[in-house]
Amino acid sequence: MFDVLVYLYETYWRPDACPDPAQLQRKLTAMGFERDDIQDALTWLDGLAASAQAVQSQSRASSVRVYTDDELDHLGEASIGFIRFLATAGVLPPPMREVVIDRAMAVGGSPMALEDLKIIVLMVFWSLGEEPDALILDELFVDPEDRLIH
């Protein structure tokens, strides 16, 4: 599913640039993606669209987030730490953070791989028509081992 999401991000500059679901499914199939991955991604994107629409009317005031036991188990330490990092850096306001958590909880597997969470964060920005700044893109795309220290 995450390969499909990355393809959509790289191919379409915003969600409304995507073709209708039936045409998109045909295109993704022609690109060689598995049917189950395509269906999972499209279902996940429907949930993202609903969450993103709800966020656009919410305030960006600060808040404290207390994670449920299910969220702690599902997200894992690395993902929660990354979410906190983004929130503390001021690039992931509370409403967007909630969308990230909601969409992460909609994906199977525990604990969530940090690389998968980074794709989710990227897709949340994409769905809201916002582009993360260069430093955040660096965090989302570059492995820490590959960074050059000057």
XYZ file of C-alpha atoms in Angstrom:
150
model
C 0.000 0.000 0.000
C 2.760 2.466 0.881
C 4.364 2.054 -2.545
C 1.060 3.134 -4.100
C 0.856 6.170 -1.798
C 4.407 7.234 -2.648
C 3.637 6.855 -6.347
C 0.553 9.068 -5.997
C 2.536 11.703 -4.097
C 5.263 11.753 -6.728
C 2.861 11.719 -9.685
C 0.069 14.084 -8.621
C 0.889 17.449 -7.046
C -2.355 17.431 -5.051
C -5.267 15.041 -4.443
C -7.705 16.760 -6.785
C -5.236 16.194 -9.644
C -5.791 12.436 -9.353
C -8.159 10.851 -11.860
C -11.470 9.405 -10.659
C -11.082 6.211 -8.561
C -11.968 3.764 -11.364
C -9.512 5.358 -13.789
C -6.871 5.633 -11.074
C -7.283 1.957 -10.239
C -6.775 1.021 -13.908
C -3.704 3.240 -14.139
C -2.175 1.793 -10.970
C -2.848 -1.733 -12.213
C -1.140 -0.883 -15.501
C 1.836 0.448 -13.500
C 2.186 -3.023 -11.965
C 0.812 -2.475 -8.461
C -0.974 -5.395 -6.824
C -4.775 -5.241 -6.725
C -4.928 -5.581 -2.915
C -2.358 -2.806 -2.436
C -4.318 -0.542 -4.773
C -7.594 -1.215 -2.970
C -6.002 -0.716 0.453
C -4.441 2.573 -0.685
C -7.681 3.893 -2.187
C -9.650 2.963 0.935
C -6.987 4.596 3.111
C -7.085 7.731 0.931
C -10.870 7.952 1.360
C -10.331 8.048 5.122
C -7.584 10.625 4.683
C -9.865 12.853 2.623
C -12.560 12.719 5.318
C -10.057 13.474 8.089
C -8.391 16.280 6.113
C -11.736 17.924 5.438
C -12.535 17.924 9.158
C -9.123 19.423 10.008
C -9.447 22.434 7.755
C -12.104 23.913 10.024
C -10.213 23.330 13.274
C -8.056 25.751 15.210
C -4.284 25.391 15.169
C -3.945 26.222 18.861
C -1.499 24.152 20.876
C -2.586 21.182 22.913
C -1.215 18.302 24.923
C -1.674 14.838 23.440
C -2.192 11.842 25.692
C -1.930 8.548 23.816
C -4.239 5.624 24.527
C -2.751 2.213 25.256
C -3.841 1.031 21.786
C -2.111 3.996 20.167
C 1.061 3.423 22.193
C 1.133 -0.245 21.168
C 0.290 0.376 17.538
C 2.499 3.400 16.890
C 5.498 2.365 18.939
C 8.189 4.512 20.521
C 9.941 5.614 17.331
C 6.764 6.822 15.627
C 5.472 8.631 18.696
C 8.872 10.259 19.120
C 8.799 11.415 15.512
C 5.288 12.838 15.887
C 6.437 14.717 19.004
C 9.489 16.014 17.158
C 7.334 17.400 14.333
C 4.842 18.926 16.782
C 7.615 20.521 18.860
C 9.246 21.892 15.707
C 5.953 23.622 14.953
C 5.349 21.933 11.619
C 2.643 19.522 12.747
C -0.147 21.485 14.439
C -2.578 19.544 16.669
C -5.308 19.055 14.025
C -2.783 17.665 11.533
C -1.225 15.527 14.251
C -4.634 13.980 14.883
C -5.028 13.149 11.197
C -1.581 11.519 11.197
C -2.496 9.427 14.235
C -5.911 8.532 12.789
C -4.418 7.392 9.478
C -1.596 5.515 11.229
C -4.132 3.657 13.343
C -5.959 2.683 10.130
C -2.922 0.702 8.953
C -2.254 -2.826 10.167
C 0.902 -3.985 11.884
C 2.331 -3.098 15.274
C 4.493 -1.320 16.055
C 4.322 0.909 12.999
C 7.541 1.228 11.047
C 8.928 4.758 11.212
C 9.359 4.823 7.428
C 5.637 4.057 7.009
C 4.716 6.823 9.448
C 6.856 9.276 7.471
C 4.865 8.413 4.335
C 1.654 9.011 6.274
C 2.904 12.428 7.414
C 3.826 13.291 3.850
C 0.384 12.207 2.598
C -1.339 14.335 5.255
C 0.567 17.411 4.066
C -0.286 16.453 0.473
C -3.978 15.998 1.230
C -4.167 19.470 2.779
C -2.333 21.063 -0.119
C 0.589 22.054 2.099
C 4.203 21.447 1.309
C 6.514 20.804 4.236
C 9.577 23.023 4.427
C 12.952 21.738 3.241
C 14.157 20.644 6.682
C 11.055 18.533 7.244
C 11.326 17.026 3.770
C 14.887 16.106 4.710
C 13.572 14.335 7.834
C 10.929 12.539 5.788
C 13.156 11.370 2.940
C 16.783 11.078 4.050
C 17.936 8.217 6.239
C 19.918 9.441 9.257
C 22.864 7.238 8.181
C 22.985 9.006 4.809
C 23.193 12.547 6.208
C 26.413 14.455 5.824
C 27.510 16.407 8.858
C 29.292 19.641 8.032
